[in-house]
Coordinates of C-alpha atoms and ligand atoms in Angstrom, one line a residue:
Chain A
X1 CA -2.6 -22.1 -146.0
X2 CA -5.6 -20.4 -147.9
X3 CA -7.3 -23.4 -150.3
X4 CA -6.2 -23.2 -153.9
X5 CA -10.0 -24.0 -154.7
X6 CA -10.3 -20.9 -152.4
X7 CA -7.7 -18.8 -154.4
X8 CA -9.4 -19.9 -157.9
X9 CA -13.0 -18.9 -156.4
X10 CA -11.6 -15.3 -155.3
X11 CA -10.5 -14.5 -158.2
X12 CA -13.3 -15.4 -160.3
X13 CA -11.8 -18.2 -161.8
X14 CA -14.6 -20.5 -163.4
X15 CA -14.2 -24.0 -160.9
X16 CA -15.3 -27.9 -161.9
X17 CA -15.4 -30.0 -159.1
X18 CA -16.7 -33.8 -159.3
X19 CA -18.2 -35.6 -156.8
X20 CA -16.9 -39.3 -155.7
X21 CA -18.3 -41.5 -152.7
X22 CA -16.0 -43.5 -150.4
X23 CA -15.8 -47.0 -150.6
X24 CA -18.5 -49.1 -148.3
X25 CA -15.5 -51.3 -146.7
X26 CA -11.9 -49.9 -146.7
X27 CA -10.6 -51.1 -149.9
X28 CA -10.1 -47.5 -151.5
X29 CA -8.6 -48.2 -154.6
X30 CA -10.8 -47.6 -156.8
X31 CA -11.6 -44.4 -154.8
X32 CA -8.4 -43.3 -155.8
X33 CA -8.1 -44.2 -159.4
X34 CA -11.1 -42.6 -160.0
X35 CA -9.5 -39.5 -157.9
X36 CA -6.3 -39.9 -159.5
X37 CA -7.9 -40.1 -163.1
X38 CA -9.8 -36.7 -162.6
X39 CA -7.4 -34.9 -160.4
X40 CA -5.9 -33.5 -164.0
X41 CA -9.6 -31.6 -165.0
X42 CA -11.2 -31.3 -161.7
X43 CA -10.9 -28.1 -159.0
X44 CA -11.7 -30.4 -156.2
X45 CA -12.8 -33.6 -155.1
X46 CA -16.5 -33.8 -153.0
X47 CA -16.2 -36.6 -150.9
X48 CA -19.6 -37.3 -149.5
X49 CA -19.9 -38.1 -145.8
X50 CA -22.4 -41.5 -145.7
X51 CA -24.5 -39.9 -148.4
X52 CA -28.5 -40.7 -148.2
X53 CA -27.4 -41.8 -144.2
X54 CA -25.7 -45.1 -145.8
X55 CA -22.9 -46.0 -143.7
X56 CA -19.1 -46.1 -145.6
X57 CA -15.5 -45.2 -144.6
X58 CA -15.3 -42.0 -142.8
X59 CA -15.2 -38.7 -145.2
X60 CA -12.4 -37.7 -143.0
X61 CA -10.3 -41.0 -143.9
X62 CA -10.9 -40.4 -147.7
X63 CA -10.5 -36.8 -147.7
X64 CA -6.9 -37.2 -146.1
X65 CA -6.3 -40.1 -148.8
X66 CA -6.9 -37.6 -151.5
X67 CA -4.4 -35.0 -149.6
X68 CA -1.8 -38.0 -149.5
X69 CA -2.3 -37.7 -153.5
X70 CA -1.8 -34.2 -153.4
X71 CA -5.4 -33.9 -154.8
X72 CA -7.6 -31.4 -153.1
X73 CA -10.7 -32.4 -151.7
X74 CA -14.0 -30.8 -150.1
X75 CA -14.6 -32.8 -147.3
X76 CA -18.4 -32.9 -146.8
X77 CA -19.5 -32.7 -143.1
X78 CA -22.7 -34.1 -142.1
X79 CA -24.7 -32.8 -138.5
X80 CA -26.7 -36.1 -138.6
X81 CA -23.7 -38.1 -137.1
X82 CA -22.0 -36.4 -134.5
X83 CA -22.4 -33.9 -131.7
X84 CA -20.6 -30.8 -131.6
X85 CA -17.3 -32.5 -129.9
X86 CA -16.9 -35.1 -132.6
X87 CA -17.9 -32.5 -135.3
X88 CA -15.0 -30.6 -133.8
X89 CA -12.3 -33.4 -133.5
X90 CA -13.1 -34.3 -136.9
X91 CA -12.4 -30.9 -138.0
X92 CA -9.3 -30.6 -135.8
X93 CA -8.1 -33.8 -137.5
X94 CA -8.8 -33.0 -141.1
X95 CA -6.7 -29.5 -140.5
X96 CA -3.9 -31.2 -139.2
X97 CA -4.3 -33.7 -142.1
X98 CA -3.9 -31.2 -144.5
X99 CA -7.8 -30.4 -145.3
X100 CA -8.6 -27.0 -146.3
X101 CA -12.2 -27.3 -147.9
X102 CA -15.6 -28.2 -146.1
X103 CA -19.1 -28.7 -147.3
X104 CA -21.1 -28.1 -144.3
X105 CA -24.5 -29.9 -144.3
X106 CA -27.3 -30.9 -142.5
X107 CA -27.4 -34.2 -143.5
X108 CA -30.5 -36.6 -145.1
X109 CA -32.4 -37.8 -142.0
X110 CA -31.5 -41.2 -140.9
X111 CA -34.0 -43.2 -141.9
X112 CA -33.2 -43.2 -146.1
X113 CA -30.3 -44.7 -145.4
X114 CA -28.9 -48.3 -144.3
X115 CA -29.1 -47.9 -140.9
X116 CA -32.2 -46.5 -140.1
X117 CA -32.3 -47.8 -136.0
X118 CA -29.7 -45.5 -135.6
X119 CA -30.2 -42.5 -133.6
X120 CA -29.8 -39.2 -135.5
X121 CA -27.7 -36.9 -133.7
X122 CA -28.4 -33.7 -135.1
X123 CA -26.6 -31.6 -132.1
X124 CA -26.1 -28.7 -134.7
X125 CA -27.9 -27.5 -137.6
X126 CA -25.9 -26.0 -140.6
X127 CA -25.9 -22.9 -140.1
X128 CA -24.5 -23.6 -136.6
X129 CA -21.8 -25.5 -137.3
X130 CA -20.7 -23.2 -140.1
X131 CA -20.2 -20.9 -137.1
X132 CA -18.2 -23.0 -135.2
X133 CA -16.2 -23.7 -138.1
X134 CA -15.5 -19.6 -138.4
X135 CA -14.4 -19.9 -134.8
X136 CA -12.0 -22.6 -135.2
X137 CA -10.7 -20.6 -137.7
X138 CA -10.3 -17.8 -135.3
X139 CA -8.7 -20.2 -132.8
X140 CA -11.4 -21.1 -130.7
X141 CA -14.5 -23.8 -129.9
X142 CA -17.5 -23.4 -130.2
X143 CA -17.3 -22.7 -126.4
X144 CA -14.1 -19.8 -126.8
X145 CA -11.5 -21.8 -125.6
X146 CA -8.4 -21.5 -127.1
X147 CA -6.4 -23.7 -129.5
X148 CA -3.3 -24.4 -130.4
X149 CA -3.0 -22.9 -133.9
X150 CA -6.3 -22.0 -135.9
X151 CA -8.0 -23.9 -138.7
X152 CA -8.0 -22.2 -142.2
X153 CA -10.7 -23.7 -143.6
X154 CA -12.6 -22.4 -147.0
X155 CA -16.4 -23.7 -146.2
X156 CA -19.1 -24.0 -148.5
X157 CA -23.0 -24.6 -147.7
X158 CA -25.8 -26.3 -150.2
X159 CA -28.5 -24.8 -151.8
X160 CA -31.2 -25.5 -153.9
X161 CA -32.6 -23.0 -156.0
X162 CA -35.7 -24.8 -156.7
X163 CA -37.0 -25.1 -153.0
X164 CA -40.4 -23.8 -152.7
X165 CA -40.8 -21.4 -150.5
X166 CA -38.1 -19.7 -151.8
X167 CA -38.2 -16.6 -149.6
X168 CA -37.9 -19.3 -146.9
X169 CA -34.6 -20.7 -148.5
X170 CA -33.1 -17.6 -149.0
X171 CA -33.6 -16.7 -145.4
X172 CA -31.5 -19.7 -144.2
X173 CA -28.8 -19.3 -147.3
X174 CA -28.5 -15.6 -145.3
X175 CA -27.5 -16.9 -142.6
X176 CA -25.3 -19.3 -144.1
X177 CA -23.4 -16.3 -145.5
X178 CA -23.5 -14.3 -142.1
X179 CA -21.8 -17.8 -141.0
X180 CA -18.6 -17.9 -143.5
X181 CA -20.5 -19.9 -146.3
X182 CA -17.6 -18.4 -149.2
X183 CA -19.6 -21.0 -151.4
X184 CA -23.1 -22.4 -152.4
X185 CA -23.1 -25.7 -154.0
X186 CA -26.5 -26.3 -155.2
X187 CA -28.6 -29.2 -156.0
X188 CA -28.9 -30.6 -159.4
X189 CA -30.5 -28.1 -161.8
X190 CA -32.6 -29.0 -163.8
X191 CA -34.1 -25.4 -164.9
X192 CA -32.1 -22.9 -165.9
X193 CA -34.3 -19.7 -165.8
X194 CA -34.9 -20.9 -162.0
X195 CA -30.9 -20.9 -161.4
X196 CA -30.9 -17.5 -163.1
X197 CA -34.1 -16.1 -160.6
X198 CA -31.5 -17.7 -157.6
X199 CA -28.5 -16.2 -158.6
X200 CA -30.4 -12.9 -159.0
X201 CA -31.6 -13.3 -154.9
X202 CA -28.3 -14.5 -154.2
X203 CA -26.3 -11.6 -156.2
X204 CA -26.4 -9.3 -152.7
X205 CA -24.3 -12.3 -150.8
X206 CA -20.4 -12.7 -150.5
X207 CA -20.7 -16.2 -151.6
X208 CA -20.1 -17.5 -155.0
X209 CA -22.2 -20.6 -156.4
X210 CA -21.2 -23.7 -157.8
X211 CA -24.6 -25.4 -159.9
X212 CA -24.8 -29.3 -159.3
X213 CA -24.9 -31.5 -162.5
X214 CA -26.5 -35.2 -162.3
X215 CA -25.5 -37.8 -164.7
X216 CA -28.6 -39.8 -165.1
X217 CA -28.6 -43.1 -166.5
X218 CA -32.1 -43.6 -167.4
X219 CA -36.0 -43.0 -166.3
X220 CA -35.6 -45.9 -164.0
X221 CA -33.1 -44.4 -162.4
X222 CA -34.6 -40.9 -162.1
X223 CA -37.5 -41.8 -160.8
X224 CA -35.9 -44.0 -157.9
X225 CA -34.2 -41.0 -157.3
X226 CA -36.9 -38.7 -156.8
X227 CA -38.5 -41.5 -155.0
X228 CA -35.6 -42.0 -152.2
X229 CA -33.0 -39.1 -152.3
X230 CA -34.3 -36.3 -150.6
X231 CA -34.4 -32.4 -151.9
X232 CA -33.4 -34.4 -155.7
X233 CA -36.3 -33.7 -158.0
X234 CA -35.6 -34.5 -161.2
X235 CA -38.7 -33.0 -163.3
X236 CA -41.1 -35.1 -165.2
X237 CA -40.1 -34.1 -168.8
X238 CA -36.7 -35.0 -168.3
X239 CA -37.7 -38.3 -167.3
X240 CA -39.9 -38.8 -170.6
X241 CA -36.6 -37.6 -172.1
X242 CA -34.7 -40.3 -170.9
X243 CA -37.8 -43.0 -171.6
X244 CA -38.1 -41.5 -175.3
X245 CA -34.4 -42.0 -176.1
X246 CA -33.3 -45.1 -177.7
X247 CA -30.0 -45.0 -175.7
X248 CA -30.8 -43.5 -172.5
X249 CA -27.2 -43.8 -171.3
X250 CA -26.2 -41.3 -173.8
X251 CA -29.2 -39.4 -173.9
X252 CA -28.7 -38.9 -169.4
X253 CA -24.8 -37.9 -170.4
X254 CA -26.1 -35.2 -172.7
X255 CA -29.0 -33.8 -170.6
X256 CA -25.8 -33.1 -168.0
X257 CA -23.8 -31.4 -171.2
X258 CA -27.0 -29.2 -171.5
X259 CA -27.3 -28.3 -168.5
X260 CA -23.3 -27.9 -167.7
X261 CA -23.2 -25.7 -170.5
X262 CA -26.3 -23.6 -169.9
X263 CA -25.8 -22.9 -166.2
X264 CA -21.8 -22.2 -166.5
X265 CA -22.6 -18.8 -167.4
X266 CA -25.1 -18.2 -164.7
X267 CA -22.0 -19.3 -161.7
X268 CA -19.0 -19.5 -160.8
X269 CA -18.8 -23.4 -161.2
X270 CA -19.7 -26.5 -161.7
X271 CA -20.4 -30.0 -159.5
X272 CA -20.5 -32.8 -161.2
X273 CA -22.2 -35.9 -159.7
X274 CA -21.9 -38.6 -161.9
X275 CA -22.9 -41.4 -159.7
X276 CA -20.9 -44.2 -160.6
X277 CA -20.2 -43.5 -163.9
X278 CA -17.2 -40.6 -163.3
X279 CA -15.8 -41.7 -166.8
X280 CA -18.0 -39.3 -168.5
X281 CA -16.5 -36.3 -166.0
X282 CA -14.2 -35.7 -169.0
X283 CA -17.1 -35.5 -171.6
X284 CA -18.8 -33.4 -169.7
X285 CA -15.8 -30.9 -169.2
X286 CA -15.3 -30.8 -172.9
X287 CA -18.9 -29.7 -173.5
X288 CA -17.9 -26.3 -171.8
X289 CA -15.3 -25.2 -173.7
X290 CA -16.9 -22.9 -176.8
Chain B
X1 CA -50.3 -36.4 -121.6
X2 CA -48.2 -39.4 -122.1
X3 CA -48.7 -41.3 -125.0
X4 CA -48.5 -45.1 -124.7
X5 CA -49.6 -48.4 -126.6
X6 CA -49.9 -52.1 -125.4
X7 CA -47.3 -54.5 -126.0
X8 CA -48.4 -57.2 -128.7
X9 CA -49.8 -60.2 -126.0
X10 CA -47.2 -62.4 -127.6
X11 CA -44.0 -60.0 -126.2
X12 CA -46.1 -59.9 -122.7
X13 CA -46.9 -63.9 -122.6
X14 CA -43.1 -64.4 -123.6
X15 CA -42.0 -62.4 -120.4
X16 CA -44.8 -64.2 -118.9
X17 CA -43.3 -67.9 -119.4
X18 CA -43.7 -70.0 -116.8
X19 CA -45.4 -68.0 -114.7
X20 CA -49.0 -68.8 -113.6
X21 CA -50.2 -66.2 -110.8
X22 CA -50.1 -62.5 -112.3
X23 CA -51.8 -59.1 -110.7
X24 CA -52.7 -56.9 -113.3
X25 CA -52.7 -52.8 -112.8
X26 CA -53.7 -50.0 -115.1
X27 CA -53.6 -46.6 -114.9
X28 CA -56.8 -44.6 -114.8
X29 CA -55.1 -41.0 -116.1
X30 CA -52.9 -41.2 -119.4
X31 CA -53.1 -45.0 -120.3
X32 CA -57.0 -44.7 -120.0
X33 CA -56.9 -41.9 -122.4
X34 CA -55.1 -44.0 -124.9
X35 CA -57.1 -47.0 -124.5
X36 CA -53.6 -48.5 -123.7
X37 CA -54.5 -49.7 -119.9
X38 CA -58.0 -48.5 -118.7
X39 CA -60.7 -50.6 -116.9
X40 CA -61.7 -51.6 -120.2
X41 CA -57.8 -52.4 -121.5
X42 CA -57.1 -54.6 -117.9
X43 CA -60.7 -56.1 -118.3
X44 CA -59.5 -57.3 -121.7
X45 CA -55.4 -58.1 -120.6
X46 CA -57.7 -60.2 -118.2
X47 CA -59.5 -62.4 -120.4
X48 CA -56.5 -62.7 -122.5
X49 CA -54.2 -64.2 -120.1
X50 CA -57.2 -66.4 -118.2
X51 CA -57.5 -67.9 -121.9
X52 CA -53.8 -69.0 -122.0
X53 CA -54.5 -70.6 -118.9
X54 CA -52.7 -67.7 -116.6
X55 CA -54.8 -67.0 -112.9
X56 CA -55.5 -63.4 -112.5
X57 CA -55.0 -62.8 -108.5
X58 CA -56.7 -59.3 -108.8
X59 CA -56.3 -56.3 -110.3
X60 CA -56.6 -52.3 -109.3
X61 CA -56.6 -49.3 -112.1
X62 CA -54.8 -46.5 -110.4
X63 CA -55.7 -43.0 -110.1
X64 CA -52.2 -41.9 -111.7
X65 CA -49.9 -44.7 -111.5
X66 CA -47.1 -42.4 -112.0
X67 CA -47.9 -40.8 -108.2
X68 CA -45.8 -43.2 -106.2
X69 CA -46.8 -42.6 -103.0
X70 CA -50.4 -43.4 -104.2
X71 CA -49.7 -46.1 -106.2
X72 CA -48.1 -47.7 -103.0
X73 CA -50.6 -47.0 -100.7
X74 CA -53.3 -48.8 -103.2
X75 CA -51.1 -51.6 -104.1
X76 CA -51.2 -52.2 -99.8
X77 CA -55.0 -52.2 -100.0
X78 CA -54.8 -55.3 -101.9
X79 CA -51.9 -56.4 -100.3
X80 CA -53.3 -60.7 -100.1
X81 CA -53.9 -60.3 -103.7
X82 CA -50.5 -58.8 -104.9
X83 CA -48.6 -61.1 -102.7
X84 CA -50.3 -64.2 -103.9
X85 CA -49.1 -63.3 -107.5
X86 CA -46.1 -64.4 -108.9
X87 CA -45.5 -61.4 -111.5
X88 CA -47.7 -58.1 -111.7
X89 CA -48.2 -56.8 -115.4
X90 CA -48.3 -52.6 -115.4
X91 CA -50.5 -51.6 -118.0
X92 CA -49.0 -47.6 -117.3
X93 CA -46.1 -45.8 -119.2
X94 CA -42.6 -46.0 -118.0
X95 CA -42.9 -43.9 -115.2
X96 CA -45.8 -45.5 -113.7
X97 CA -44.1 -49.4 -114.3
X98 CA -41.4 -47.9 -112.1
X99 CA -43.5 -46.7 -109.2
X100 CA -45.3 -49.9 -108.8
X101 CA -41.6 -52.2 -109.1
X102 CA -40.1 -49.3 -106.5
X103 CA -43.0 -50.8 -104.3
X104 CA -43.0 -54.1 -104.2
X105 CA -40.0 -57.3 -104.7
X106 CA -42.6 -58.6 -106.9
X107 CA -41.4 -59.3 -110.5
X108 CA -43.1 -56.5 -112.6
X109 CA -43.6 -56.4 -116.2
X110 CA -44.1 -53.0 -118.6
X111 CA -47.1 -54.0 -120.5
X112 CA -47.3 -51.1 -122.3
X113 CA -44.8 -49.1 -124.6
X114 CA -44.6 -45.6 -123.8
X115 CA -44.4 -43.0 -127.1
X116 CA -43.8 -39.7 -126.3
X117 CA -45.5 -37.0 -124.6
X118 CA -48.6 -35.9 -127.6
X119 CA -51.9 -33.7 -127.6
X120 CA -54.9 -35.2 -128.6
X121 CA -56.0 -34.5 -131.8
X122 CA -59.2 -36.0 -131.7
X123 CA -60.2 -39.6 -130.0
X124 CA -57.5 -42.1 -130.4
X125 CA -55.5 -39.9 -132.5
X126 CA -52.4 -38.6 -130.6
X127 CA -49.1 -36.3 -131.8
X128 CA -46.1 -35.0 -130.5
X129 CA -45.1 -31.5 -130.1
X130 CA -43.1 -31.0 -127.2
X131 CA -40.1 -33.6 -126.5
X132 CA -39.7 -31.7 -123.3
X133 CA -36.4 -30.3 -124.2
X134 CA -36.2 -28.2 -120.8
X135 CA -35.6 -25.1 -122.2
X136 CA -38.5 -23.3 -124.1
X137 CA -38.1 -21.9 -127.5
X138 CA -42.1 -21.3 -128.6
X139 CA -42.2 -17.4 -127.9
X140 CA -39.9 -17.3 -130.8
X141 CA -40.9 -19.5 -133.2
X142 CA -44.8 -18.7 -133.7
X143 CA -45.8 -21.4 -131.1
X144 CA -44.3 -24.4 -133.2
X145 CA -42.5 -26.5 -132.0
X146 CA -38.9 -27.5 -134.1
X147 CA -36.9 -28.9 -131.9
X148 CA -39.8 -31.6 -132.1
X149 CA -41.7 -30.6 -135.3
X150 CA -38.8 -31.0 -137.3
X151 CA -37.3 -34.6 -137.0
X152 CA -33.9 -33.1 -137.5
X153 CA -34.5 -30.5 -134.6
X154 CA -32.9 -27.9 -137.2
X155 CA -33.2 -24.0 -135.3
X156 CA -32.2 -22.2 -138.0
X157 CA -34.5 -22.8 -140.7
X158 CA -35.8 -25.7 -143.3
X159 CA -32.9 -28.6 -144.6
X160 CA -32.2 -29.2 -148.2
X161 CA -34.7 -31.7 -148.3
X162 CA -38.2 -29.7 -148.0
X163 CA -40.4 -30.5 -151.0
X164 CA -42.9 -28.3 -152.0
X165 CA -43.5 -27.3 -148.3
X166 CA -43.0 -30.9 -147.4
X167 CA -41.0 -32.8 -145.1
X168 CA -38.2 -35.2 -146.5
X169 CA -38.8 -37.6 -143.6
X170 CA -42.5 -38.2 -144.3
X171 CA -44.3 -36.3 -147.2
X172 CA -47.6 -36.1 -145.8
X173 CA -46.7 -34.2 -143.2
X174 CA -45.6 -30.1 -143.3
X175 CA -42.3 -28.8 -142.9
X176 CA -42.2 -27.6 -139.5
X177 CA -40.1 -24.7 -140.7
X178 CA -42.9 -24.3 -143.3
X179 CA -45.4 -24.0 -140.9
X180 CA -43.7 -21.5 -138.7
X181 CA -43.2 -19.5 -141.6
X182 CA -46.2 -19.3 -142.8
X183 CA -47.8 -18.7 -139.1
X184 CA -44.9 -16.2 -138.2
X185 CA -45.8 -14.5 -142.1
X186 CA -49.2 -14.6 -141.0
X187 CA -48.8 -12.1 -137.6
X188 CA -46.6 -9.6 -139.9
X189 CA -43.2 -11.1 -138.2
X190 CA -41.2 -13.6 -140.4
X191 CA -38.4 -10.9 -139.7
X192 CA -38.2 -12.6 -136.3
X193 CA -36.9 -16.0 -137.8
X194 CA -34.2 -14.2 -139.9
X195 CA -31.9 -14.4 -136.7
X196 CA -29.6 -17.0 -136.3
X197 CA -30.4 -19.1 -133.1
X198 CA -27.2 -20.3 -131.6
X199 CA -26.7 -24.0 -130.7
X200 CA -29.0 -25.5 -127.8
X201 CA -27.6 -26.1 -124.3
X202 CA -28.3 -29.7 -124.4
X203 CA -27.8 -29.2 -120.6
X204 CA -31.0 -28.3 -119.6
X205 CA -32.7 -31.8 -120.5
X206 CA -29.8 -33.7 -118.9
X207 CA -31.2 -37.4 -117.6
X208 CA -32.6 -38.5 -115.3
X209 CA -34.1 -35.0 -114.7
X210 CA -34.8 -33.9 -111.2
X211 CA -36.9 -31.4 -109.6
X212 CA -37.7 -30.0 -106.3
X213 CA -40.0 -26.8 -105.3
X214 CA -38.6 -24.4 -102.8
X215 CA -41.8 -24.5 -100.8
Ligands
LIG301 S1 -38.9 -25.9 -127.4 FE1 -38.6 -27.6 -126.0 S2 -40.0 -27.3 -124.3 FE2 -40.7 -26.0 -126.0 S3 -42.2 -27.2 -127.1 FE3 -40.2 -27.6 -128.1 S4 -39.4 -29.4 -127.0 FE4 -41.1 -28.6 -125.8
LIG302 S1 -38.1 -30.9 -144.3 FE1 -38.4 -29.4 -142.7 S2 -39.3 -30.5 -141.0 FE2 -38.5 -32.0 -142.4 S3 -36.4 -32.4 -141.7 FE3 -36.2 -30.8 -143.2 S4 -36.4 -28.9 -142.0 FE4 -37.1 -30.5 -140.7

């Protein structure tokens, strides 16, 4: 069953999807209100696999929660976890669960996170295990064997358009294309004329992109961010904007309006990662429309 | 060579506890180089463990600890002293430890902790570049290493998290897919990175690794 997020993409239909992290612990419910209250404006659900290496129920668990809901998820799949037979159960189960989109990542390194004695796994980079995933799709492992009944996943890959060396990034976003990336979900932007120079490099590649928006909440916040999450750079002037404003609640809600509505036009979607504070998903959706 | 680093005294002296008699050994190759377990390093482990009231029965520093059928036949030529001890303290990497306790019923203590195999960047400054992954990948990637370079191993070009050239797991330090860029850019032949390397056989660094010369 081809994806409806999938269908929309094909046919060039603009997509919002919002990003919400599963619960540390396995009380979900608020995992799914928030779900449930955006399932109405959003696409799909991005449900982060132990973001910044900081252990919390399985991606898996919570993207098959959201199928129960009959809300669509992206299940995010990290390569810092598991070796390529895990990776592969894992995407076995979420087929047979009723999963249809992946985020394939590499995965922050080990150490930002809450657990950093653990031993990163790392058995396959990206753009590997979008190839396996193209296999399973074709009824095989990553070894040829044969399964019973292929996966139909839609995957998706990240991006971020303001890595320097760019040439460098573009190289590895090829062969995330070459692999079956259908998608490109980028980091947060932040400049706009740099989303529009990536697009342009990108314009050659059968894969649509999806610009990230980040809700921030104030300079404190950014700059802890740019201090701990990696490949997040959230640039200096944006952080004065934030310091400058007497509210800088409302002032990080309408930096992600700006941004929403100046990269819409530049892709074929938006991500919205609101951090904790998916209440404003709605506000931000509203800044699109004309 | 292999890059190891002595044990704080307290870890050794708690391993130690309650024993008096201990024959100390270093290791004249790797551990030397390191100032980890030299003459200088068992001199010292000496005076150390005479000051917390510990008798030193003798000690020997190896040529190549790690050479077990030379590190037996030296431990024999001070066969009263090492049998009068009560514990012998291995001031060697892993490897070395393990030929001396394959040699003797003695209790024997690592008194080192062994890194990783590293060059020598200058005197007492060591790094890693090969994690001895058994199957060789340098003629492709401009002589860098990234199965060891990059902390996340990645084959197939940088993560997400490069900054500026910089690695996400320690800023001061390059990207390893940076530098191989750059170095491949360099000879005229980034084209050669734009090919997707499939996923390592994992099976040709399989533990313990074993082997044998036909002649
Ligand atoms: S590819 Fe393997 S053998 Fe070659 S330098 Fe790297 S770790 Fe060592
Ligand atoms: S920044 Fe470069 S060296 Fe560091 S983990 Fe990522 S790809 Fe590897």
């Amino acid at each position: 069953m081809m994806s409806s997020f999938q269908a929309k993409l094909e046919s060039n239909t603009f997509v919002i999807t919002a990003e919400v992290s599963p619960p540390k612990g396995i009380d979900c419910s608020d995992f799914l209100s928030i779900s449930r209250s955006l399932a109405a404006m959003v696409d799909a659900i991005n449900v982060t696999d132990n973001q910044g290496a900081n252990m919390r129920i399985s991606p898996l668990a919570a993207a098959a929660l959201l199928v129960r809901e009959g809300i669509e998820p992206i299940y995010q799949v990290t390569c810092r976890d598991r070796n390529r037979l895990a990776l592969q159960s894992d995407l076995l189960g979420a087929a047979a669960l009723g999963v249809t989109n992946i985020l394939a990542l590499t995965g922050d390194f080990i150490s930002f996170g809450d657990h950093p004695q653990g031993k990163p796994v790392f058995d396959l980079d990206s753009v590997q295990l979008l190839n396996v995933i193209a296999g399973l799709n074709n009824g095989k492992d990553m070894n040829g064997h044969q399964l019973t009944g292929s996966t139909t996943f839609f995957c998706g890959a990240a991006a971020s358009p303001d890595a320097e060396p760019l040439e460098l990034t573009l190289i590895k976003i090829e062969k995330k294309a070459a692999a079956g990336a259908g998608f490109l979900q980028t980091q947060a932007i932040f400049d706009i004329p740099r989303l529009g120079r990536f697009r342009e490099a990108v314009s050659h590649l059968p894969v649509k992109v999806i610009a990230g928006i980040l809700v921030l909440k104030s300079a404190g916040m950014a700059r802890y961010i740019n201090k701990n999450i990696p490949g997040l750079t959230i640039p200096d002037h944006i952080i004065d904007e934030l310091a400058d404003a007497a509210d800088p609640a409302a002032k990080g809600l309408e930096i992600a309006c700006r941004f929403a509505k100046e990269a819409a036009p530049l892709c074929n979607g938006i991500h919205i990662m609101a951090m904790g504070r998916e209440e404003l998903i709605p506000q931000i959706i509203a800044a699109l429309k004309p | 060579m292999i890059v190891s680093q002595q044990k704080p005294l307290d870890e050794i002296l708690s391993e130690l506890d309650g024993i008096s008699r201990v024959f100390l050994i270093g290791c004249a190759k790797c551990a030397t180089v390191c100032k980890a377990g030299g003459e200088e390093e068992v001199w010292q482990m000496q005076e150390s463990l005479t000051a917390v009231g510990r008798e030193i029965t003798g000690s020997i520093v190896i040529d190549e600890v790690c050479h077990m059928l030379r590190t037996a036949r030296d431990l024999r030529s001070r066969k009263e002293m090492v049998d009068e001890a009560e514990a012998i303290v291995v001031l060697a990497c892993g490897a070395g430890v393990q030929s001396v306790s394959a040699t003797t019923s003695k209790r024997t203590l690592a008194g080192l902790d062994t890194k990783f195999l590293g060059n020598i960047k200058r005197l007492g400054q060591f790094e890693q570049k090969c994690s001895l992954c058994g199957e060789c990948l340098l003629s492709r990637t401009g002589g860098i290493c990234p199965v060891t370079v990059c902390p996340k191993s990645l084959l197939n070009g940088p993560c997400g998290g490069m900054d500026n050239g910089r690695c996400e797991v320690d800023l001061e330090s390059e990207c390893a897919w940076k530098m191989i860029f750059d170095r491949l850019s360099d000879r005229g032949d980034a084209e050669r990175i734009k090919k997707t390397v499939s996923a390592k056989d994992n099976s040709t660094r399989r533990q313990p690794g074993r082997l044998k010369l036909d002649k």
